[in-house]
XYZ file of C-alpha atoms in Angstrom:
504
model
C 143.863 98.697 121.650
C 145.852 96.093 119.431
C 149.622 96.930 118.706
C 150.579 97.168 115.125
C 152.733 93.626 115.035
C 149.263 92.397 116.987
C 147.198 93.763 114.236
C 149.911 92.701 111.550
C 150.348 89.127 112.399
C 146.307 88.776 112.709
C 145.551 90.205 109.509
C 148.657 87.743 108.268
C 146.339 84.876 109.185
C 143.272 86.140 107.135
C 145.726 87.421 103.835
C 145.361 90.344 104.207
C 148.167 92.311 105.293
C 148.100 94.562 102.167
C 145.928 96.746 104.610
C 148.821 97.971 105.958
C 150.905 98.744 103.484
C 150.347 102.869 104.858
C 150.363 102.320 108.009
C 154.301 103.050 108.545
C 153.518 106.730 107.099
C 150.425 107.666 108.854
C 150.343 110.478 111.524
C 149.770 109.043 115.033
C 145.609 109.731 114.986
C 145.044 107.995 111.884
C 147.070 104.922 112.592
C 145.626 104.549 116.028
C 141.849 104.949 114.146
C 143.073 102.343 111.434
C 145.028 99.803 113.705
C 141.267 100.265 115.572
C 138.873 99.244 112.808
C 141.467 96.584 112.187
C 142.002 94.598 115.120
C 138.306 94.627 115.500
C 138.003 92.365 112.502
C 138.671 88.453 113.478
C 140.793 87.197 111.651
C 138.854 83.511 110.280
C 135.902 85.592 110.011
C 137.577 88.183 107.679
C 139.346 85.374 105.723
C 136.401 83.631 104.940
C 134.268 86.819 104.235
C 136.915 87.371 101.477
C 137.286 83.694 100.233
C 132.894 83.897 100.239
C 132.933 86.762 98.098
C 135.327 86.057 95.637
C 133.787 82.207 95.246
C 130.588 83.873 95.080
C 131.327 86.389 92.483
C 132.824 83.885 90.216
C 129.920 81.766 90.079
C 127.781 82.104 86.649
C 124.802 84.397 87.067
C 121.594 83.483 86.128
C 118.478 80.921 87.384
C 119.805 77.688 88.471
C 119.357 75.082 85.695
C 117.012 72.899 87.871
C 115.130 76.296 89.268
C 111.990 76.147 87.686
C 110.612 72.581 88.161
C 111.059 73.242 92.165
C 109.169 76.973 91.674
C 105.486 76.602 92.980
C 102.903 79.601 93.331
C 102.226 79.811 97.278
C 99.045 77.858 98.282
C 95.925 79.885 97.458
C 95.204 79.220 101.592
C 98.411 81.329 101.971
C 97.388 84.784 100.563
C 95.167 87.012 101.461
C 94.126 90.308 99.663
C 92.925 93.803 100.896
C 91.073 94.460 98.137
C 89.454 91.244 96.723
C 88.137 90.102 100.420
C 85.412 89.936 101.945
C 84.420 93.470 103.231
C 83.436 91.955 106.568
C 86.454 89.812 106.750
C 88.507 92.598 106.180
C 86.835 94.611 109.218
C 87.628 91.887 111.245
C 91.222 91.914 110.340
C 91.318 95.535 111.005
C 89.686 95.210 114.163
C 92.323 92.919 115.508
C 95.060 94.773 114.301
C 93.923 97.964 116.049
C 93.182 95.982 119.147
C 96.760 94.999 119.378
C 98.314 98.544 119.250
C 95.725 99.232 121.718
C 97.474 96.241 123.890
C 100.901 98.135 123.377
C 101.722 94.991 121.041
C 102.702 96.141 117.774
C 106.178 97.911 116.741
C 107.339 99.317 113.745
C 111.028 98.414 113.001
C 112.510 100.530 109.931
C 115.256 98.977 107.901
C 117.287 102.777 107.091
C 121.587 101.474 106.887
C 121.635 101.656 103.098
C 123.355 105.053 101.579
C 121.530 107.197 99.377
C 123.657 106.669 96.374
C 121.485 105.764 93.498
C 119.118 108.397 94.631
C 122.382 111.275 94.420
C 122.490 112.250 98.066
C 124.947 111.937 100.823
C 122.548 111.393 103.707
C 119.856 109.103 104.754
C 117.066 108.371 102.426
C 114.632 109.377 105.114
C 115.896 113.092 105.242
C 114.916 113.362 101.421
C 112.225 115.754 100.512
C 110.417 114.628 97.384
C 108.759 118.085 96.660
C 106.018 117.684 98.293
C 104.002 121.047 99.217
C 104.469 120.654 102.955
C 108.031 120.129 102.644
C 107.767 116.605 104.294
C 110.545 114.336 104.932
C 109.904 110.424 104.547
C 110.864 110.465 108.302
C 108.576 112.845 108.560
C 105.793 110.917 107.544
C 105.936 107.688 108.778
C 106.466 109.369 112.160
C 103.114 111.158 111.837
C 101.856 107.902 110.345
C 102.728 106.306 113.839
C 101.009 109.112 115.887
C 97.859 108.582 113.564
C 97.480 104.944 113.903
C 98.641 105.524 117.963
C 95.469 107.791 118.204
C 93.072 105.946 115.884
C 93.561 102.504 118.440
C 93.421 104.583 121.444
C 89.946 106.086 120.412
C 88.611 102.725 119.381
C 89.892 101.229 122.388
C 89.409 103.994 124.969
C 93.470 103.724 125.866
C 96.808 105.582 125.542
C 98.570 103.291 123.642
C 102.241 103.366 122.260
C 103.730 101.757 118.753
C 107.401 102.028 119.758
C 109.294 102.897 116.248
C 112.921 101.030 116.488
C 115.368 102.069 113.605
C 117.954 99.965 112.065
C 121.588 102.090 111.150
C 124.557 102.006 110.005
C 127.804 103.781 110.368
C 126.830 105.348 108.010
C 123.520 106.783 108.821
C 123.092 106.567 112.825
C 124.921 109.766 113.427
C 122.995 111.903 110.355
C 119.750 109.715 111.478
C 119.794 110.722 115.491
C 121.155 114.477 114.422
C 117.921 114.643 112.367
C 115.649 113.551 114.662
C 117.126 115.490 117.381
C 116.877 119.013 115.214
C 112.964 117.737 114.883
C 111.936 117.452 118.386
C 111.359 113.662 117.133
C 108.383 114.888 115.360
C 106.481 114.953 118.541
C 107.254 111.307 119.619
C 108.607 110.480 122.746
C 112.159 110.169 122.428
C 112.069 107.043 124.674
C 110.683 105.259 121.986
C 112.400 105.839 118.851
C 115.191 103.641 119.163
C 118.450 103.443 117.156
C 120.800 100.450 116.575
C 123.458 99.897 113.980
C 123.684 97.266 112.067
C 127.010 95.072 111.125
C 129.145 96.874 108.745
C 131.713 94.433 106.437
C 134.962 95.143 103.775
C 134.005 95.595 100.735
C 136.407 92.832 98.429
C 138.146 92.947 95.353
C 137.366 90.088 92.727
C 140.504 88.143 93.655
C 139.625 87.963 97.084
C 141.509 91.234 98.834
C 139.899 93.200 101.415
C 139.582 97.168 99.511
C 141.461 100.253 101.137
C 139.312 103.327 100.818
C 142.151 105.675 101.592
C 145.035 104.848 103.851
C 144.109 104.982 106.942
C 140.615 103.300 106.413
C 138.738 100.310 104.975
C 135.990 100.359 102.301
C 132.974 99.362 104.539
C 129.810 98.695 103.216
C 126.426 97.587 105.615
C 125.763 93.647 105.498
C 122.682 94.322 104.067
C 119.091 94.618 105.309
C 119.504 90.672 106.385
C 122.273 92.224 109.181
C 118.921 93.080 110.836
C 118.674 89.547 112.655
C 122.643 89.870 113.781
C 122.171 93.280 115.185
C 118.978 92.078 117.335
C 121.011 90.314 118.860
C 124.241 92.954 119.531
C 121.984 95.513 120.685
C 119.259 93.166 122.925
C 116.593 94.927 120.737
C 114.187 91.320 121.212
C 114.948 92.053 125.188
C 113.564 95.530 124.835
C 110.919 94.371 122.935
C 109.758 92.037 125.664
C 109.593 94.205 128.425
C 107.627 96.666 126.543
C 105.407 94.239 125.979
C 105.467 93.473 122.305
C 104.612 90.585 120.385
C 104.211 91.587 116.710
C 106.497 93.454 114.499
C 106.051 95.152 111.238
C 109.189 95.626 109.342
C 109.583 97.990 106.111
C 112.084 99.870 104.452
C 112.550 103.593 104.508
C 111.994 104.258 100.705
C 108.445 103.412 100.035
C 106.826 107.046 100.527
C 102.642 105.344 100.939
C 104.071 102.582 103.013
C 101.310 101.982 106.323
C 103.220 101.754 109.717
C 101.601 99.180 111.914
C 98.825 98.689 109.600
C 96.336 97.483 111.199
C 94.791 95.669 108.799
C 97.746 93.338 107.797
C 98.698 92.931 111.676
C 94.980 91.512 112.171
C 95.253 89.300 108.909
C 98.332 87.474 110.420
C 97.103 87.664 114.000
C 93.614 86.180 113.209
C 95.775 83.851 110.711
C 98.303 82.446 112.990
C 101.496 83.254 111.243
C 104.894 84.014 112.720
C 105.703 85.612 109.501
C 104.155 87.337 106.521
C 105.011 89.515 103.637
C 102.714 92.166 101.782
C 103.457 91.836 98.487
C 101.793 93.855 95.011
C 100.949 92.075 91.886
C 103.730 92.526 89.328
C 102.784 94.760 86.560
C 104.168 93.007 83.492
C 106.032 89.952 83.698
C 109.384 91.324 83.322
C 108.768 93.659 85.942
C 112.246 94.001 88.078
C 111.169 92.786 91.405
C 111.235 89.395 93.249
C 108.294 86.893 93.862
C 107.044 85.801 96.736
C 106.367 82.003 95.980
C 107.771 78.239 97.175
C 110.948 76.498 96.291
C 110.810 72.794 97.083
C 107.651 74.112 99.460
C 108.993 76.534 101.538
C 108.295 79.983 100.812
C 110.523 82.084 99.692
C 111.582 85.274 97.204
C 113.288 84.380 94.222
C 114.470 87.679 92.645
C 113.742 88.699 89.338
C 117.228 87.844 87.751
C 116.689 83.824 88.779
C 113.126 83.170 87.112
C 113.795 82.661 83.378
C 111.583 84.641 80.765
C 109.413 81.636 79.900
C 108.576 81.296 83.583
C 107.682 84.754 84.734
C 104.809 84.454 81.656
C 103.245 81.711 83.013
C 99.664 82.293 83.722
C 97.257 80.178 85.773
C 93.754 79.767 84.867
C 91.945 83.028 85.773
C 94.391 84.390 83.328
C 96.710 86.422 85.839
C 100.884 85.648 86.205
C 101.385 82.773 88.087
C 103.930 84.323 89.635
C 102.460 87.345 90.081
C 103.440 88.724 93.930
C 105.829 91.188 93.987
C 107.886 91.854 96.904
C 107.944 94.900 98.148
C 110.068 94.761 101.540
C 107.082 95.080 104.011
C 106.670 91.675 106.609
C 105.615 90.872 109.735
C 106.967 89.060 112.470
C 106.355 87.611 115.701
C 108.851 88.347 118.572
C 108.964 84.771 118.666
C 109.973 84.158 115.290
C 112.570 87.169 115.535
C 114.289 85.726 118.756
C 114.542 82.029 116.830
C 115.867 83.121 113.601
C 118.493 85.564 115.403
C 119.496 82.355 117.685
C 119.543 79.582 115.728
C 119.390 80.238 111.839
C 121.191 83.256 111.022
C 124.273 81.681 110.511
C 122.454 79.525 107.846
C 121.350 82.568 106.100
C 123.647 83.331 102.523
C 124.857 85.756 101.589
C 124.449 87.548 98.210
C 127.036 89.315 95.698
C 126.117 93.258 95.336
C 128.708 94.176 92.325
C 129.951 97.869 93.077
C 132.165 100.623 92.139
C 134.162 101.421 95.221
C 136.390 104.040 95.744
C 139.834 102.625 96.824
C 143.804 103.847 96.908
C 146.115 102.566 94.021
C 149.745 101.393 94.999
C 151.032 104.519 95.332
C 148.077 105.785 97.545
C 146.281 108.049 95.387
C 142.618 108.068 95.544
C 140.759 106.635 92.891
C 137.200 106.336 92.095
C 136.657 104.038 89.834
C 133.884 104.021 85.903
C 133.184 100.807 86.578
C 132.527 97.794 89.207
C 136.113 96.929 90.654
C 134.595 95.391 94.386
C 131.969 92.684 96.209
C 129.535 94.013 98.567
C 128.219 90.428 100.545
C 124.605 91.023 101.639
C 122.291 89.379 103.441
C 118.173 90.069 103.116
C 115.564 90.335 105.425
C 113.403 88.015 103.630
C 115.786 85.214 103.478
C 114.000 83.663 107.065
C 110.612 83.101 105.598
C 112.104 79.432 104.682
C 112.087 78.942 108.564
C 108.419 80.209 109.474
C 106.181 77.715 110.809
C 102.980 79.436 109.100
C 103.799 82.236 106.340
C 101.186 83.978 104.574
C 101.262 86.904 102.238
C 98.992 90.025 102.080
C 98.549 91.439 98.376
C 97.364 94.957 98.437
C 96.919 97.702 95.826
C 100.174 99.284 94.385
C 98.982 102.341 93.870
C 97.432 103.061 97.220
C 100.672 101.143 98.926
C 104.091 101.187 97.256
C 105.625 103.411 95.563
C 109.754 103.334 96.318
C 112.190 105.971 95.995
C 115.312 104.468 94.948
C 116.991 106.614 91.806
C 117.753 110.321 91.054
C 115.321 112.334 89.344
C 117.339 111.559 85.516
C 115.553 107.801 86.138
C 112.418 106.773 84.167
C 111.097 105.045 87.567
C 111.005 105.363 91.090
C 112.649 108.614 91.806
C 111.196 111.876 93.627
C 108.831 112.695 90.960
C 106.618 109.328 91.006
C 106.969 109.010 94.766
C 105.965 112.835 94.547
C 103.001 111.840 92.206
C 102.183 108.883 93.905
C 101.768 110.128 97.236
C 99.204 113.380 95.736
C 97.392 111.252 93.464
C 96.234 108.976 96.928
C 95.186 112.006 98.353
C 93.414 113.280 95.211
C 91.553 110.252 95.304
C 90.741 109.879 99.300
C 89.734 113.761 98.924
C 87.054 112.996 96.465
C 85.696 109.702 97.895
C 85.036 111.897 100.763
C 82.581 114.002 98.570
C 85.088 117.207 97.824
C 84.829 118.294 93.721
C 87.901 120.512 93.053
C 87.568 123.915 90.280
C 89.882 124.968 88.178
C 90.454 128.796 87.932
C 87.844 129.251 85.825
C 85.379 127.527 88.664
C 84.573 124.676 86.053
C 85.017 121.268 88.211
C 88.100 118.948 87.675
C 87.815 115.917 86.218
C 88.059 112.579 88.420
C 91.075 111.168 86.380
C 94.267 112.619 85.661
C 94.354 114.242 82.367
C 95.286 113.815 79.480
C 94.689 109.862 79.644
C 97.179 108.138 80.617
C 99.269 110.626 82.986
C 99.610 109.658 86.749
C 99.652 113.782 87.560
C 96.654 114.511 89.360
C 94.495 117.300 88.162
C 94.482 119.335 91.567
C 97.415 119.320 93.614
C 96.285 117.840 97.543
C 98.023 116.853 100.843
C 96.607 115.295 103.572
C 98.689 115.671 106.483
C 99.150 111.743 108.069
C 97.700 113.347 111.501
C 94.453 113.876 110.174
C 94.087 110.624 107.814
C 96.199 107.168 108.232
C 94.316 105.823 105.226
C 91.594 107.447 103.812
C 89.062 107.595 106.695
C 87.480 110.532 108.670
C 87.469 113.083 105.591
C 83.613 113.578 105.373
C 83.493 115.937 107.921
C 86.033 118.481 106.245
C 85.617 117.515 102.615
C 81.871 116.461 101.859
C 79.879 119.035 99.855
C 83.006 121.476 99.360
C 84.310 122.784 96.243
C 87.998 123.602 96.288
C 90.761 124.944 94.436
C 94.256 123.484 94.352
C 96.139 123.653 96.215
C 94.701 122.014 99.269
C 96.580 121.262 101.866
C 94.767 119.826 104.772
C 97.179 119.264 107.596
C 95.616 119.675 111.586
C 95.935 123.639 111.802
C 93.699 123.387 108.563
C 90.661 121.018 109.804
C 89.248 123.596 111.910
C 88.717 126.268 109.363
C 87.375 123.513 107.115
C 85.066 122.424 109.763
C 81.020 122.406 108.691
C-alpha cells in the first residue's frame, strides 16, 4: 500500500489534495482504508475526470442549435415490429432465437450497479418486492424467466441447454446482490452460471472541479454508469468467459423493467436472421413529450438522443401514416454480438462521452461535519450502454408492445409513474389478459362473470387479481391446458405446485 507523502504528492498532481485534509486525525484503520481508495486513483486520470466534469457541467443545457437538421427517423429497412409483422415471419424469428439457446448461444447480461435511491430503498432494485401476491422479487423473476425459456428451447430442440445469466455490480450492490442470491439457493440455477462483476466506480465532483469527501475517511463514489459495462468486460475477462462457453449473442437489459423477456427468443431470431451486431427494442412513445430517448440517426448513424435534446417542435413531427416521427422509445433492452462486445471494449470505449448526472451528495463541510445537502451540490460523469450503437456495422431496432413489455420501476410509491404500483399493475394486468386468451372467464363473488376490461373505463387495475408463475408461462403460451373452459375466482395464482390440481 501507498505511504501517505506517496498518496499526498500524487493527489498534488491531480489538485486534489483537499482529500486529505483528515487524514492527520484518523485512527490507524480508517487512514489505511482511505490512503487505499486513494492511491488507487491515477493521478492524470483523476485530474481530468474532475476538469471533464466541471467543463461539462458548465456547458448550456439543451438540444444543440444545429441538432435537428442532422436528426433522421431510422430507415424503415431498420425496424422491425412484433406485433405489426408478418405472423409467419415472426415464427421464423422465434424459431431461430430458440434454436440458439438450444446451441448454448445466447446470454442474458443484467445491467444492476445503480442504487435504489429514487425508488426509497437502500438495496438493490432487484431485491424489491412490488406487492405482488407471490411475494416475488424482480430477481426472482427474471431468474425463473431464464429457467422457462432454458426449458421451452430444450423441448423444442430435444437438448439440455444453458442461458448463462452474467450480472453487472457495483460496490455498491455486489455484496447485497451475491448475499441475496446466496440466501435463495440462486433460485434453482446453477450457481456456476450466474456470474457477478463490478463495474468501475468514480468521485463524485463539485461544480468547481474538486473531487467530494463523503466523510473523512472516504470519497463520494458513484458507478460510471451503465456505459462502465464495456470497461468492466474487459477488467473481469467476462468476453473470455463468454467464448469458452460458447456464446455468441447477448441480450442486455436493465434490472427495473418488471415484464422485461430474458433471452427472448423472438428478438434474438430477428437480429440473427437480420445480420446485426447490435439492436435495440424500443416502444412507441406515448405522447410526444413523453420523457424517454429515441432511437433514430444523427448524421446517419444510429443513435439515442434523449428526450431533453429534441426540441418541442421536433418531437411533434409526424410522418405520413400520421404516427411521431420520432416515435421509438428506448427502453434499455439491446442485443449484441460477442463480436461487437469484444470491439467496442477494445477499441472505442475510450471514444465513448461521458454525460453530467446533477446530484445531491452527501459530503463533510470544513470542519468535518456531515452534511446532506436540499439541493444538487455534485457531478456524477456517466457513461450509457447505448452510446456504441454509432459503431455497429448493421443496427436494427425491434418495436414491441408497451404494455405486454416495459413497464420500469424507477420512483417511490408518492410518484404519479413508474413506481411499485404500475409495475404491480402492469405485471397482473398481462396475466389477466394471457389467462383469458387461454379461454378462462373469471366470477365475481356473486358468480356473475368479470368483464374483459378493467373497470371503470379507463383504470389499468385488472378486474380479477392473477399470477402466472414465469415457470409455467415465458409469454403467454401453454395456458389452454389449465385455463380453457374454467371459471375462476380471484385470486388465481397459478405457479407449478398449482398446474396439477388445475389439470383437465
Amino acid at each position: 500500500m501507498a505511504s501517505e507523502r506517496e498518496v499526498r504528492a500524487r493527489l498534488q498532481r491531480a489538485g486534489q489534495e483537499h482529500l486529505l485534509r483528515f487524514c492527520a486525525e484518523l485512527p490507524p484503520g480508517p487512514r489505511a482504508a482511505l490512503l487505499a481508495e486513494l492511491g488507487a486513483l491515477e493521478p492524470e486520470a483523476l485530474r481530468e475526470h474532475c476538469r471533464r466534469a466541471a467543463a461539462a457541467c458548465a456547458h448550456p443545457p439543451g438540444p444543440p442549435p444545429d441538432l435537428a437538421a442532422r436528426l433522421r427517423p431510422l430507415p424503415p429497412e431498420s425496424v422491425g415490429s412484433a406485433s405489426r409483422c408478418d405472423p409467419e415471419m415472426r415464427r421464423l424469428w422465434e424459431e431461430e432465437g430458440f434454436r440458439q439457446i438450444s446451441l448454448n448461444k445466447v446470454a442474458v447480461l443484467l445491467l444492476a450497479g445503480g442504487q435504489g435511491t429514487r425508488l426509497g430503498v437502500t438495496y438493490p432494485k432487484g431485491m424489491y418486492e412490488v406487492g405482488l401476491p407471490s411475494g416475488k422479487t424482480l430477481y426472482q423473476l427474471q431468474a425463473e424467466r431464464i429457467r422457462r425459456v432454458e426449458q421451452l428451447a430444450g423441448q423444442r430442440h430435444g437438448t439440455r441447454c444453458i442461458v448463462p445469466w452474467y450480472i453487472m455490480t457495483s460496490e455498491f450492490t455486489l455484496g447485497p446482490t451475491a448475499k441475496f442470491f446466496r440466501e435463495h439457493d440462486f433460485f434453482h440455477l446453477d450457481p456456476s452460471n450466474v456470474i457477478m462483476f463490478e463495474q468501475h466506480m468514480l468521485p463524485a465532483v463539485t461544480f468547481d472541479g474538486k473531487a467530494i469527501l463523503e466523510q473523512k475517511d472516504k470519497v463520494a463514489m458513484a458507478p460510471d454508469g451503465n456505459g462502465g459495462l464495456y470497461c468492466a468486460l474487459s477488467d473481469h475477462q467476462i468476453l473470455e468467459d463468454m467464448e469458452r462457453r460458447g456464446v455468441e449473442f447477448v441480450h442486455v437489459y436493465c434490472v427495473d423493467n418488471i415484464l422485461v423477456r430474458l433471452a427472448d427468443p423472438v428478438f434474438i431470431g430477428f437480429c440473427v436472421l437480420r445480420g446485426a451486431d447490435c439492436g435495440a427494442k424500443v416502444v412507441e412513445k406515448a405522447y410526444p413529450e413523453e420523457p424517454v430517448g429515441v432511437v433514430c440517426q444523427v448524421d446517419g448513424v444510429p443513435q439515442v438522443v434523449e428526450y431533453s435534446e429534441i426540441s418541442p417542435e421536433t418531437a411533434q413531427l409526424r410522418g405520413p401514416d400520421g404516427s411521431l416521427l420520432y416515435r421509438l422509445g428506448n427502453i434499455c433492452n439491446h442485443f449484441f454480438t460477442r463480436d461487437f462486445l469484444r470491439m467496442v471494449s477494445s477499441e472505442f470505449e475510450p471514444l465513448l462521452k461521458p454525460h453530467v448526472a446533477v446530484k445531491k451528495v452527501p459530503y463533510v463541510d470544513e470542519e468535518g461535519n456531515p452534511v446532506k445537502p436540499i439541493k444538487p451540490n455534485g457531478i456524477k460523469m456517466e457513461k450509457f450502454v447505448f452510446d456504441v450503437f454509432q459503431f455497429a456495422k448493421s443496427f436494427v431496432a425491434f418495436e414491441v408492445s408497451r404494455e405486454e413489455e416495459f413497464s420500469p420501476l424507477k420512483n417511490a410509491a408518492s410518484a404519479a409513474r413508474d413506481n411499485p404500483a404500475t409495475a404491480r399493475r402492469a405485471l397482473l394486468m398481462q396475466h389477466y389478459r394471457w389467462a383469458l386468451r387461454a379461454g378462462a372467464r373469471f366470477l365475481d363473488a356473486g358468480g356473475a362473470q368479470l368483464p374483459e376490461l378493467p373497470s371503470p373505463p379507463g383504470s389499468r387495475e385488472p378486474p380479477a387479481i392473477c399470477e402466472i408463475s414465469p415457470l409455467v408461462s415465458y409469454s403467454g403460451e401453454g395456458l389452454e391446458p389449465y385455463l380453457q373452459g374454467r371459471e375462476l375466482r380471484s385470486p388465481l395464482i397459478l405457479d407449478e405446485t398449482q398446474t396439477s390440481v388445475l389439470q383437465p
